[in-house]
mmCIF file of C-alpha atoms and ligand atoms in Angstrom:
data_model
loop_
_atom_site.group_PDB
_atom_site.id
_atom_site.type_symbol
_atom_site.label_atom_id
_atom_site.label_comp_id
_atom_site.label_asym_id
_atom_site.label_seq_id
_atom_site.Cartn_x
_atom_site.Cartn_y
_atom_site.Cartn_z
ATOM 1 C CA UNK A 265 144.111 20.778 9.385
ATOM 2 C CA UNK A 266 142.956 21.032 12.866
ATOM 3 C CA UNK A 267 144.276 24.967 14.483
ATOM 4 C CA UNK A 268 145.954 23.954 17.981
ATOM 5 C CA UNK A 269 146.422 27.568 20.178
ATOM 6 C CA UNK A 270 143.391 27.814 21.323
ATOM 7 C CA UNK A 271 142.529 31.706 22.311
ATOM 8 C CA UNK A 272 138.997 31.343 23.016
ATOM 9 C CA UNK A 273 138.343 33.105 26.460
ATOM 10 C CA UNK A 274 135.010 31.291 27.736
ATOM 11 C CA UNK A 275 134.068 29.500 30.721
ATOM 12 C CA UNK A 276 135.635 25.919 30.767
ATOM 13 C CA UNK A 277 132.419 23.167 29.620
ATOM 14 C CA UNK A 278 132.327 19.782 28.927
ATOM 15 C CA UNK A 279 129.660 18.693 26.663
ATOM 16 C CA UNK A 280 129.215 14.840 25.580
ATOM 17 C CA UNK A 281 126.839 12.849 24.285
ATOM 18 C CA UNK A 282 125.680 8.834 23.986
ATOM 19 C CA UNK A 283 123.298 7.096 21.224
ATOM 20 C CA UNK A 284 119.965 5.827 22.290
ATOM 21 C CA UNK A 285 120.677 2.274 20.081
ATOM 22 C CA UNK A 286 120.243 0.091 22.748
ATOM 23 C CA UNK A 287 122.750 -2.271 24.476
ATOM 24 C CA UNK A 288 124.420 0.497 26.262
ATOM 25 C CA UNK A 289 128.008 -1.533 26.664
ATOM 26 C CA UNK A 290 131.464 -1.843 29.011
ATOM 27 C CA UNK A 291 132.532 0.259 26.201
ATOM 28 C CA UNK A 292 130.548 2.931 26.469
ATOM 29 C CA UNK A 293 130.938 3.151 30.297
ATOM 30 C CA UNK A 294 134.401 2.791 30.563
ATOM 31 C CA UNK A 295 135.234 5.083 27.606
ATOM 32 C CA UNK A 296 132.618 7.759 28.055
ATOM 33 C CA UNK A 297 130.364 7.774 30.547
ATOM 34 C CA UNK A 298 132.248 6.359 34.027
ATOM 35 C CA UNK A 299 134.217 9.980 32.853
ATOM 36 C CA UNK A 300 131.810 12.236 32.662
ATOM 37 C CA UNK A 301 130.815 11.310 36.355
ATOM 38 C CA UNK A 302 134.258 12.445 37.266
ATOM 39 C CA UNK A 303 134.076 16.059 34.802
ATOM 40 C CA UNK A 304 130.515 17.096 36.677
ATOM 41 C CA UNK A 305 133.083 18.012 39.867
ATOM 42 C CA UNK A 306 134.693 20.718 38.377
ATOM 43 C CA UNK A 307 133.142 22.629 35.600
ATOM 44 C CA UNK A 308 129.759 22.618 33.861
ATOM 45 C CA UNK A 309 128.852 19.392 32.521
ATOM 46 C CA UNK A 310 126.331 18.922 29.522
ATOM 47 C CA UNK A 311 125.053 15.019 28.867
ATOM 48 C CA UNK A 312 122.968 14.433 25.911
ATOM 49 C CA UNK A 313 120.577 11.304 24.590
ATOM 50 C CA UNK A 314 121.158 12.235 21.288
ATOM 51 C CA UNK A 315 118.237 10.912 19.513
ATOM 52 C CA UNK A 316 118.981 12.942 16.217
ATOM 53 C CA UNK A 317 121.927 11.059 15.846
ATOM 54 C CA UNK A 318 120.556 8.055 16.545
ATOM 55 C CA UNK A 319 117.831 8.052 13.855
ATOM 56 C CA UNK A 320 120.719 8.377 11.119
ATOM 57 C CA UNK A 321 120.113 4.143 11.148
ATOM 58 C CA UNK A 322 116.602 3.086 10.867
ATOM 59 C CA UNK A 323 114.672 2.996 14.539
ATOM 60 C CA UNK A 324 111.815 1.792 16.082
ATOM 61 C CA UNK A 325 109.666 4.852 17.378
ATOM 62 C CA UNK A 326 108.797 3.253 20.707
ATOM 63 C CA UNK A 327 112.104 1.467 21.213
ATOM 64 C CA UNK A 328 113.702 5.189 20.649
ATOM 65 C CA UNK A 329 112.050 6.620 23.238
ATOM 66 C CA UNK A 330 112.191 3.707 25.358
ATOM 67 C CA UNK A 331 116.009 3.500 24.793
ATOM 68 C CA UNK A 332 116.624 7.343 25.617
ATOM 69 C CA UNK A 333 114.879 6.931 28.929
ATOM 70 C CA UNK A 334 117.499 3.954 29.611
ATOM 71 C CA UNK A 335 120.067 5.911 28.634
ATOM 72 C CA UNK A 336 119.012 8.916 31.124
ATOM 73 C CA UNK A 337 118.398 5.800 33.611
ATOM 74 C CA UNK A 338 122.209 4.530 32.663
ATOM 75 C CA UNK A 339 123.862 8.514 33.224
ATOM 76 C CA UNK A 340 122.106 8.360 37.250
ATOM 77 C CA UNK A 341 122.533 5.158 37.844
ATOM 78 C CA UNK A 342 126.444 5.443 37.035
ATOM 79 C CA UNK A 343 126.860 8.493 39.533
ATOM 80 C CA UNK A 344 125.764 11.164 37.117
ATOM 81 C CA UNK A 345 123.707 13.890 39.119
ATOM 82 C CA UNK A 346 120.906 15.903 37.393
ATOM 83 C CA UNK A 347 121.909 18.790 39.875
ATOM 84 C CA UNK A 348 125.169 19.100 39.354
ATOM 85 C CA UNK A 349 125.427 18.505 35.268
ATOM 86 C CA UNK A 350 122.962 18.820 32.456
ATOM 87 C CA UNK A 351 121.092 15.735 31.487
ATOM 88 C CA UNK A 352 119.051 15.847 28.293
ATOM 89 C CA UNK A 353 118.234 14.578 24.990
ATOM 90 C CA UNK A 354 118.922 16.475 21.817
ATOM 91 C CA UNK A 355 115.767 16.298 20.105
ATOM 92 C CA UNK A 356 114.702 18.729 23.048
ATOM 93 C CA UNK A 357 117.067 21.232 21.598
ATOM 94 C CA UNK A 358 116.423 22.463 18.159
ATOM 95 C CA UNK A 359 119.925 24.508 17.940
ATOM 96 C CA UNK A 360 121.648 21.718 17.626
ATOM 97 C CA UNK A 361 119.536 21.426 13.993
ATOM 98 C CA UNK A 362 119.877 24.565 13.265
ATOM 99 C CA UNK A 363 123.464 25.183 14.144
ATOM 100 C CA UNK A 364 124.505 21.773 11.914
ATOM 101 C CA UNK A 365 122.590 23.159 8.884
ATOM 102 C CA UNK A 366 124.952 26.640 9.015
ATOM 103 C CA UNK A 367 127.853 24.241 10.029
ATOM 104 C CA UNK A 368 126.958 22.395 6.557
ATOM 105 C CA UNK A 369 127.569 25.299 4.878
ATOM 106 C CA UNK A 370 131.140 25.718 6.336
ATOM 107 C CA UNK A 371 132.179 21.895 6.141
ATOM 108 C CA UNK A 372 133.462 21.042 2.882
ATOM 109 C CA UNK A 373 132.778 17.414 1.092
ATOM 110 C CA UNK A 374 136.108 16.617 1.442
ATOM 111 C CA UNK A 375 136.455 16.601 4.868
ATOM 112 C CA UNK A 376 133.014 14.036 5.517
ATOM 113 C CA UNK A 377 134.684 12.272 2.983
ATOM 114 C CA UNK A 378 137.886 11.184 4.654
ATOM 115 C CA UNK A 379 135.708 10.123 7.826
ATOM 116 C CA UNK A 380 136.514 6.407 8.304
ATOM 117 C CA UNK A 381 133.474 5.717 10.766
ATOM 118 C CA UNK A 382 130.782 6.598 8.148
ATOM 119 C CA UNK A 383 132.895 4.252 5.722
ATOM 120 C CA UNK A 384 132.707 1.392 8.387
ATOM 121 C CA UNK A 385 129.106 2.021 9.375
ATOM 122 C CA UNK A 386 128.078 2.261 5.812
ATOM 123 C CA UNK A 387 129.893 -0.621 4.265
ATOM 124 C CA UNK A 388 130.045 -2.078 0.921
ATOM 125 C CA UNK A 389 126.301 0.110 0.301
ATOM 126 C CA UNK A 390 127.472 3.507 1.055
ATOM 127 C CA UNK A 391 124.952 4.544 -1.679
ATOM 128 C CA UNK A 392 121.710 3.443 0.063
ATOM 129 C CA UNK A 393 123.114 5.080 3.716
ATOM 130 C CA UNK A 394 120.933 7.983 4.678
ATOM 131 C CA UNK A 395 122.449 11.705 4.110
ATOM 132 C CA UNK A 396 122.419 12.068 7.837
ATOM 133 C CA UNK A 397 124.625 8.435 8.181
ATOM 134 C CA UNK A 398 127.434 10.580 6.308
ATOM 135 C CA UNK A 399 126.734 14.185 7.890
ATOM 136 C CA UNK A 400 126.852 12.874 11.237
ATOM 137 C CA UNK A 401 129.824 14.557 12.172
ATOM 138 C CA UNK A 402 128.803 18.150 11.268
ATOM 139 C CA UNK A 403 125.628 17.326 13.899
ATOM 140 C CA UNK A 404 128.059 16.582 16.135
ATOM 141 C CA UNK A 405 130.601 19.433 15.981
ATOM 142 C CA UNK A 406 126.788 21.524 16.073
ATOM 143 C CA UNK A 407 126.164 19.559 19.339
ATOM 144 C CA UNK A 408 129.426 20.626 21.075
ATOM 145 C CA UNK A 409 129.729 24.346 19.398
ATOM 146 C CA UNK A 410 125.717 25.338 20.410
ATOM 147 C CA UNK A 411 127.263 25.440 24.080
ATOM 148 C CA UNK A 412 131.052 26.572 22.894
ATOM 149 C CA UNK A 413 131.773 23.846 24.727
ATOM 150 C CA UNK A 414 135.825 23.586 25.174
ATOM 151 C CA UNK A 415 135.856 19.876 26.499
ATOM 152 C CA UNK A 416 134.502 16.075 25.274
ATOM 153 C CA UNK A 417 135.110 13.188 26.960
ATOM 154 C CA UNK A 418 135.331 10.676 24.591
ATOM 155 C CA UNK A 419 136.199 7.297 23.516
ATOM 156 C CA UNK A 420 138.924 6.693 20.621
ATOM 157 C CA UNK A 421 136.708 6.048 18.094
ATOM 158 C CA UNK A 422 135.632 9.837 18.181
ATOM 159 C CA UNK A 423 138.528 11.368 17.570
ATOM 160 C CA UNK A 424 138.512 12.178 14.063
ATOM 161 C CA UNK A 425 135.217 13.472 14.508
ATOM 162 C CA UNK A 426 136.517 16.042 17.475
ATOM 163 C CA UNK A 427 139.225 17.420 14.694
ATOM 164 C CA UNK A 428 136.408 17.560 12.396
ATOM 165 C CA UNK A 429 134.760 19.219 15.104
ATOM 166 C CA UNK A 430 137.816 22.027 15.328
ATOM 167 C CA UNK A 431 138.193 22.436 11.907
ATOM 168 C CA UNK A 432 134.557 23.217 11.672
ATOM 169 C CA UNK A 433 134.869 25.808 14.366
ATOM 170 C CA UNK A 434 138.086 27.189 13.494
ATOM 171 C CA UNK A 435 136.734 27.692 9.573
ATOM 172 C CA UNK A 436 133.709 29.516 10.761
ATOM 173 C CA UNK A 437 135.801 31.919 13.216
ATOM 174 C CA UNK A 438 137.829 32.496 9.821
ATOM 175 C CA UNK A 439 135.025 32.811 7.533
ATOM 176 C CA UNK A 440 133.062 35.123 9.212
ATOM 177 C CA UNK A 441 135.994 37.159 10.632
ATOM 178 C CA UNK A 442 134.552 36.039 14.595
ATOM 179 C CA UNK A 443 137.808 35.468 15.753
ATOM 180 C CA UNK A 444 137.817 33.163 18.368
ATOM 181 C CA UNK A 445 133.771 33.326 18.385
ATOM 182 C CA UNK A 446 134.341 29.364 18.899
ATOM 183 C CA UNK A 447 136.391 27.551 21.142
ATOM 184 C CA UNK A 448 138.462 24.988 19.386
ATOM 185 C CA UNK A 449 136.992 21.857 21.511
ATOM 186 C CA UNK A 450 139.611 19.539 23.415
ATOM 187 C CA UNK A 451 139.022 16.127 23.172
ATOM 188 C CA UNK A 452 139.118 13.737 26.541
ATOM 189 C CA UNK A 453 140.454 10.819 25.587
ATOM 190 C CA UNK A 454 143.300 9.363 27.395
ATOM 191 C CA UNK A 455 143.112 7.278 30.066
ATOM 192 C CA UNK A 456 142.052 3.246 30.473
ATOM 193 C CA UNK A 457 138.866 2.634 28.694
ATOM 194 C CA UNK A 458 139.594 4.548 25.699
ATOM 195 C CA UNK A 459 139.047 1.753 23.348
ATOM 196 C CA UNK A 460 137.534 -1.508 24.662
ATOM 197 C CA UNK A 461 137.587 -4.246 22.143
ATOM 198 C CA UNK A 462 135.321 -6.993 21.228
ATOM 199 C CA UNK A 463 135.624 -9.988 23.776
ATOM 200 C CA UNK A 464 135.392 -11.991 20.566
ATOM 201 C CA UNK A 465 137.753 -10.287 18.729
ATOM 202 C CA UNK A 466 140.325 -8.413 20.340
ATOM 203 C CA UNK A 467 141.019 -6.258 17.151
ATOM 204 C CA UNK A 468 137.320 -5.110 16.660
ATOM 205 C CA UNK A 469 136.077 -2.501 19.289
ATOM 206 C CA UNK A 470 132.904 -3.603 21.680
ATOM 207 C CA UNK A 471 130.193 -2.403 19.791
ATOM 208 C CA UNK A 472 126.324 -1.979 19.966
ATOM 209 C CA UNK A 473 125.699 -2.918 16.325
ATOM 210 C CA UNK A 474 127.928 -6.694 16.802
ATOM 211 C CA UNK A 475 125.495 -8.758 15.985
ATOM 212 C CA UNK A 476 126.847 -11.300 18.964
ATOM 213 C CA UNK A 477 125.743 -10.308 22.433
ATOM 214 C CA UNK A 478 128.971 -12.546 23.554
ATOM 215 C CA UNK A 479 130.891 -10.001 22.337
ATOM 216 C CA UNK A 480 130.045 -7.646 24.885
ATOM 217 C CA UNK A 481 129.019 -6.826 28.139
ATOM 218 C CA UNK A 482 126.221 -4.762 28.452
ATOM 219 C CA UNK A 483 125.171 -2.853 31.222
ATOM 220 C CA UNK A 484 121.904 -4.443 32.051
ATOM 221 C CA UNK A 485 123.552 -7.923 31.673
ATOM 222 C CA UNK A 486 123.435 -9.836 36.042
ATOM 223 C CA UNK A 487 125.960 -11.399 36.992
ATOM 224 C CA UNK A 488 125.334 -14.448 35.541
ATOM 225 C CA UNK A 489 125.414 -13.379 32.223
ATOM 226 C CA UNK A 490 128.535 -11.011 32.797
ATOM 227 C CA UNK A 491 130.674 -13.962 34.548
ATOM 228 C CA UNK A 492 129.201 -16.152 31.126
ATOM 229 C CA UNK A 493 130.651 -13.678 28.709
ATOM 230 C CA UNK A 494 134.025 -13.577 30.563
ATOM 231 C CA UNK A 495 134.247 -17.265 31.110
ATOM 232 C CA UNK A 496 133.263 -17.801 26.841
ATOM 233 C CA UNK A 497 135.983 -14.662 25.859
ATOM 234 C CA UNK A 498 138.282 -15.382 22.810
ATOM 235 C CA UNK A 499 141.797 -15.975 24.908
ATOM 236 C CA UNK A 500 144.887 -18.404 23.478
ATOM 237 C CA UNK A 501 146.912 -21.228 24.974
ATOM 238 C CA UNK A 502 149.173 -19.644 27.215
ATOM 239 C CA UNK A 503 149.085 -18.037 30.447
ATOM 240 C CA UNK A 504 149.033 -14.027 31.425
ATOM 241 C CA UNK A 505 152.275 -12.783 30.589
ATOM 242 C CA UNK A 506 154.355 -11.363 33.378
ATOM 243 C CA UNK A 507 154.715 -7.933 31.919
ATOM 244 C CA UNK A 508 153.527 -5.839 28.624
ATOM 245 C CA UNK A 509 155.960 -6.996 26.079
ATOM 246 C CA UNK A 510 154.004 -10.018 26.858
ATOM 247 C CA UNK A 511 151.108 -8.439 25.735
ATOM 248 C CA UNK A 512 152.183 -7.934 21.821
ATOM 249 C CA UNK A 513 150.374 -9.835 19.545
ATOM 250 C CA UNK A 514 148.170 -11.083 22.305
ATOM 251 C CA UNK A 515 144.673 -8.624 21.628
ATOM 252 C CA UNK A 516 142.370 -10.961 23.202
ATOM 253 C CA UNK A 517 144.538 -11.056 26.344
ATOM 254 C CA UNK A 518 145.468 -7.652 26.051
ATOM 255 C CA UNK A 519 141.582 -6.375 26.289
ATOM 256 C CA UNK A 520 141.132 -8.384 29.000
ATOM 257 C CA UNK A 521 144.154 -6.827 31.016
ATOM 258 C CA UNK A 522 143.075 -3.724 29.797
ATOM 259 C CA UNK A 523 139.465 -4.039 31.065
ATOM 260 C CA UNK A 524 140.881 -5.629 34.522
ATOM 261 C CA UNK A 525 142.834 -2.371 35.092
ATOM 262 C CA UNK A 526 140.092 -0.099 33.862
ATOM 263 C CA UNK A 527 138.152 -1.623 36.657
ATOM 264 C CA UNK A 528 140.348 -2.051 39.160
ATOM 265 C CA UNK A 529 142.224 1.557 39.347
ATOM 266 C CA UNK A 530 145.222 -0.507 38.927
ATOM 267 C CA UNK A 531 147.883 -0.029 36.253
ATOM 268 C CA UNK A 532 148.411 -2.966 33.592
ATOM 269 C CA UNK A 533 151.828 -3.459 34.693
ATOM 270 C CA UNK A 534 150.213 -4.351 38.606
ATOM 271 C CA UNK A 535 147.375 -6.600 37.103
ATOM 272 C CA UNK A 536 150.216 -8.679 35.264
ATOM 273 C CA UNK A 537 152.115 -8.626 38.396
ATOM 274 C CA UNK A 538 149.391 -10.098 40.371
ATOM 275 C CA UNK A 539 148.296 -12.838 37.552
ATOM 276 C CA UNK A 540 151.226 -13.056 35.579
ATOM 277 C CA UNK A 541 152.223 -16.642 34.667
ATOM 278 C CA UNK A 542 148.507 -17.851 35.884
ATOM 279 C CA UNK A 543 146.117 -19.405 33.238
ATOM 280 C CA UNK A 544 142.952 -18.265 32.318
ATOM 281 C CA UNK A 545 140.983 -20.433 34.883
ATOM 282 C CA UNK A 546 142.059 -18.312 37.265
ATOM 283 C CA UNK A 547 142.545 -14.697 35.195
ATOM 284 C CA UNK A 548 138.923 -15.056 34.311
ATOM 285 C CA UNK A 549 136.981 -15.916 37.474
ATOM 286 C CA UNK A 550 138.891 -12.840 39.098
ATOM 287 C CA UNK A 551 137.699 -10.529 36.464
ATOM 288 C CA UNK A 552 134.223 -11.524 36.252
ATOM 289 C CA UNK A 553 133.957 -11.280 40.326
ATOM 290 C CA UNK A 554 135.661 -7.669 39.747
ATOM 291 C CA UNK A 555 133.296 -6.832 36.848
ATOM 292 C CA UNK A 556 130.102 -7.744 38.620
ATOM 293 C CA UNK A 557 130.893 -6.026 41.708
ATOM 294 C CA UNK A 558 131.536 -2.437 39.377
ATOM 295 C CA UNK A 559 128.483 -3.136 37.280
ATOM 296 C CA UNK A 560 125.926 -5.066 39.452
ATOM 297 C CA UNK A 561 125.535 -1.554 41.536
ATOM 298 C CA UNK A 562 124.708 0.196 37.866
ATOM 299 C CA UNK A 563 122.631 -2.122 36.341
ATOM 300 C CA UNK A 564 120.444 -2.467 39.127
ATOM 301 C CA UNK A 565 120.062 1.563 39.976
ATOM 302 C CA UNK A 566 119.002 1.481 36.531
ATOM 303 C CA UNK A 567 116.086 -1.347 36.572
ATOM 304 C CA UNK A 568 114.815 0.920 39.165
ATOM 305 C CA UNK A 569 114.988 4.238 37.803
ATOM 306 C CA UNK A 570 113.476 2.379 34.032
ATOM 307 C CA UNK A 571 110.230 1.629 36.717
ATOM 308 C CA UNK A 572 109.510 5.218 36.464
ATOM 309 C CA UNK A 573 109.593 6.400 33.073
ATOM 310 C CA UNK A 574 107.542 9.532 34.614
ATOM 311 C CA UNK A 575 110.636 10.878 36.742
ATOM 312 C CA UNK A 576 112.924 10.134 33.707
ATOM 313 C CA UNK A 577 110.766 12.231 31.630
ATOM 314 C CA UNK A 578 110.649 15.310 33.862
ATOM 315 C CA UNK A 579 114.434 14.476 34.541
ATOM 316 C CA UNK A 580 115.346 15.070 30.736
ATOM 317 C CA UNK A 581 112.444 17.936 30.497
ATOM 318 C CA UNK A 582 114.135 19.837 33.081
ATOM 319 C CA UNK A 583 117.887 19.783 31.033
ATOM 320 C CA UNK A 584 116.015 20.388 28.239
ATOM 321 C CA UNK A 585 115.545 23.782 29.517
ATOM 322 C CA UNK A 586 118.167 24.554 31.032
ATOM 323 C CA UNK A 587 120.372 23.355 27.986
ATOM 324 C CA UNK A 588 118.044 25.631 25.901
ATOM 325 C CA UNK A 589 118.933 28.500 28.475
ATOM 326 C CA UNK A 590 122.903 28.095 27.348
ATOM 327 C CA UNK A 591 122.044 27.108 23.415
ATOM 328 C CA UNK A 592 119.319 29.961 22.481
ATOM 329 C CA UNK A 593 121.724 32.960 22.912
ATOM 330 C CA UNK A 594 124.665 31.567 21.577
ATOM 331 C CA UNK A 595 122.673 30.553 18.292
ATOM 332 C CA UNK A 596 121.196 34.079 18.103
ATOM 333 C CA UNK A 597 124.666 35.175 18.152
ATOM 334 C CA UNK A 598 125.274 32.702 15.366
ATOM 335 C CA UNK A 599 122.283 33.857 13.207
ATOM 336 C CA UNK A 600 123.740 37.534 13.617
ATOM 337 C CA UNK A 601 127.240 36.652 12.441
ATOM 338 C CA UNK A 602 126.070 34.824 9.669
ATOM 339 C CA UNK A 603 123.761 37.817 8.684
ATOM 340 C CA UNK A 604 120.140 36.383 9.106
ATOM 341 C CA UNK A 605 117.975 38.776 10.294
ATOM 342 C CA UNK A 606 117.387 38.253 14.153
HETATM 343 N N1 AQP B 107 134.497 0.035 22.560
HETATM 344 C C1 AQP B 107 134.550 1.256 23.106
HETATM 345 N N2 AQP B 107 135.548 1.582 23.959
HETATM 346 C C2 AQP B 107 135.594 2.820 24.516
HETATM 347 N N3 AQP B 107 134.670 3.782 24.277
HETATM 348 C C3 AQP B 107 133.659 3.487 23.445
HETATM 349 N N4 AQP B 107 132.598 4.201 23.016
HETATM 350 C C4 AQP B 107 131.865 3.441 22.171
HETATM 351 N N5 AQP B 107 132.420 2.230 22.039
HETATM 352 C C5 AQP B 107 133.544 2.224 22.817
HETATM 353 C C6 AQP B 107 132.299 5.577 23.418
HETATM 354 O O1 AQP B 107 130.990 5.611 23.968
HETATM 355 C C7 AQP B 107 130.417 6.886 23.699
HETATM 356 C C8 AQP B 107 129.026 6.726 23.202
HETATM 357 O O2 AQP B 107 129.026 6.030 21.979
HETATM 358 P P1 AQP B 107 127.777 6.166 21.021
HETATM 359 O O3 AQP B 107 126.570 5.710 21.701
HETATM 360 O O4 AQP B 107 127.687 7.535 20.480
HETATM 361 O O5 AQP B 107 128.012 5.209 19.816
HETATM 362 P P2 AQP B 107 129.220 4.609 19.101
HETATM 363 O O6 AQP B 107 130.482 5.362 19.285
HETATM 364 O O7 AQP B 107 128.836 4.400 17.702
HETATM 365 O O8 AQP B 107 129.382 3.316 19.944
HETATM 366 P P3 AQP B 107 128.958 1.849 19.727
HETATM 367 O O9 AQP B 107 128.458 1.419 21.027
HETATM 368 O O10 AQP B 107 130.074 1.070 19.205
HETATM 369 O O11 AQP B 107 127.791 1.830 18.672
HETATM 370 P P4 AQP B 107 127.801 1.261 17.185
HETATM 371 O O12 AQP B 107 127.758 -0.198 17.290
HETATM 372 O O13 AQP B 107 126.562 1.829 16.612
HETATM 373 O O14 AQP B 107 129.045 1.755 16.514
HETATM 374 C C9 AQP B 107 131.357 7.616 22.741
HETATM 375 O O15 AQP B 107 132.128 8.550 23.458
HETATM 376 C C10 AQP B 107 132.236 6.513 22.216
HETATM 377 O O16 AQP B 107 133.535 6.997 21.896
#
């Protein structure tokens, strides 16, 4: 479905987003957030809180707000810098609403229907799940497109949702005869990270929603608790295989060597190299010393910044605005295209 060339002759931008559930995970740092430290080098960087997607499962009011500011307290902490990329929560910006309403009107049924994360998230009672549970994809191709943002770092799990995201885009270019009006958004996947799985099951990504705290790490977790979580992870009988054919049929094990190397900077092939043939007594203790030395740094730049829910505020006010600066325009655009009266 998805239109691959690309013609769209904009500025490069990378615009991403996390949910303020709570229990901000290894998962979501390695797979999303560790890259959009790296992305606010080289081009304009856009980081939303977005609240409007997290509100599609039932919330607590002062939880929500209190779990935004950790997640603005998680993007600094991990190297993200207010100066140099946008950080800001969604509710902030109302084009994201109003761009995902037109965008409604271009997505067809079909397309939300085929998306496997609402089936997962809704289960077995996909009847009581709110309309925004199932339309949370069209918000989100509205979130990218309200910057014509050509870039989003990613995990795996989003990647149906970026092609939904193109097809959106590339339908309303065709609609409304705009050629090329909106970029057709690359994801930023690849790379290790991309899909962290469970430590307690190695074929069920880490997760917010797992009801078991043992089955991830989170990012306020000390060291304690992280080297706990290692030392308790699902494994099997026999030691680190000596090289990745090993691997096969091994998830546990494999997640484990997967996180070690996400860590580390090394490749999976040099982990196994270094602990191949070595049981997990000894696998384990290394990665928990190498997982509390990456994360100890984070978790406790963000206790600090959480003290002063006053800066975080002012923080997020400030990329509120400037976000708006980008959004408002391009909207207006929008409105004109569609033939609203602007
Ligand atoms: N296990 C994962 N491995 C790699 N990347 C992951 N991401 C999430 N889980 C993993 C990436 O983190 C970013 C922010 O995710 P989100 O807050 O929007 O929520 P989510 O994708 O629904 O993630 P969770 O944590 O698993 O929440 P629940 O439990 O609600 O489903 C995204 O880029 C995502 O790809």
């Amino acid at each position: 479905m998805a239109e691959t060339a690309p013609r769209f002759s904009g500025p490069k931008r990378v615009f991403s987003g996390v949910q303020p559930t709570g229990n901000l995970h290894l998962g979501n740092y390695l797979g999303a957030i560790r890259k959009f430290v790296d992305l606010q080098e080289d081009q304009e960087a856009l980081y939303c809180i977005v609240d409007l997607h997290a509100i599609t499962v039932a919330q607590d009011p002062e939880a929500l707000r209190a779990q935004t500011r950790e997640i603005a307290a998680a993007y600094m902490a991990a190297g993200i810098d207010p100066q140099k990329a946008i950080i800001f929560h969604q509710s902030a910006v109302s084009a994201h609403a109003e761009l995902a309403w037109i965008f409604n009107c271009v997505a067809r049924m079909g397309w939300l229907e085929r998306m496997t994360q609402f089936k997962d998230k809704a289960g077995k009672d996909s009847e009581r799940a709110s309309v925004g549970l199932f339309d949370y994809p069209v918000l989100m191709a509205a979130d990218i497109l309200a910057y014509k943002a050509t870039h989003v770092p990613v995990g795996e799990d989003q990647k149906q949702h970026l092609e939904l995201a193109r097809d959106i885009a590339g339908k309303f270019n065709k609609d409304f005869h705009a050629e090329d009006f909106f970029p057709l958004p690359e994801p930023l996947i690849k790379g290790p990270g991309a899909r962290i799985m469970s430590l307690k099951d190695g074929c069920a990504k880490m997760s917010k929603s797992d009801p078991s705290d043992l089955s991830r790490i989170n990012l306020t977790d000390d060291a304690a608790m992280i080297a706990k979580k290692i030392k308790k992870a699902k494994t099997d009988a026999e030691p680190v295989p000596e090289n990745v054919e090993g691997l096969k049929g091994r998830p546990e094990v494999e997640n484990l060597v997967g996180i070690y190397s996400a860590l580390s900077g090394q490749s999976v092939e040099e982990v196994l190299a270094a602990y191949g043939g070595q049981g997990f007594g000894v696998f384990k203790p290394a990665l928990a010393e190498l997982a509390v030395d990456k994360l100890a740094p984070i978790s406790e730049e963000m206790r600090r910044l959480q003290n002063d829910p006053a800066f975080l505020e002012s923080q997020l006010e400030a990329g509120a605005e400037k976000a708006n600066a980008i959004a408002v325009p391009i909207l207006r655009e929008v409105k004109q295209i569609v033939g609203f009266v602007v």
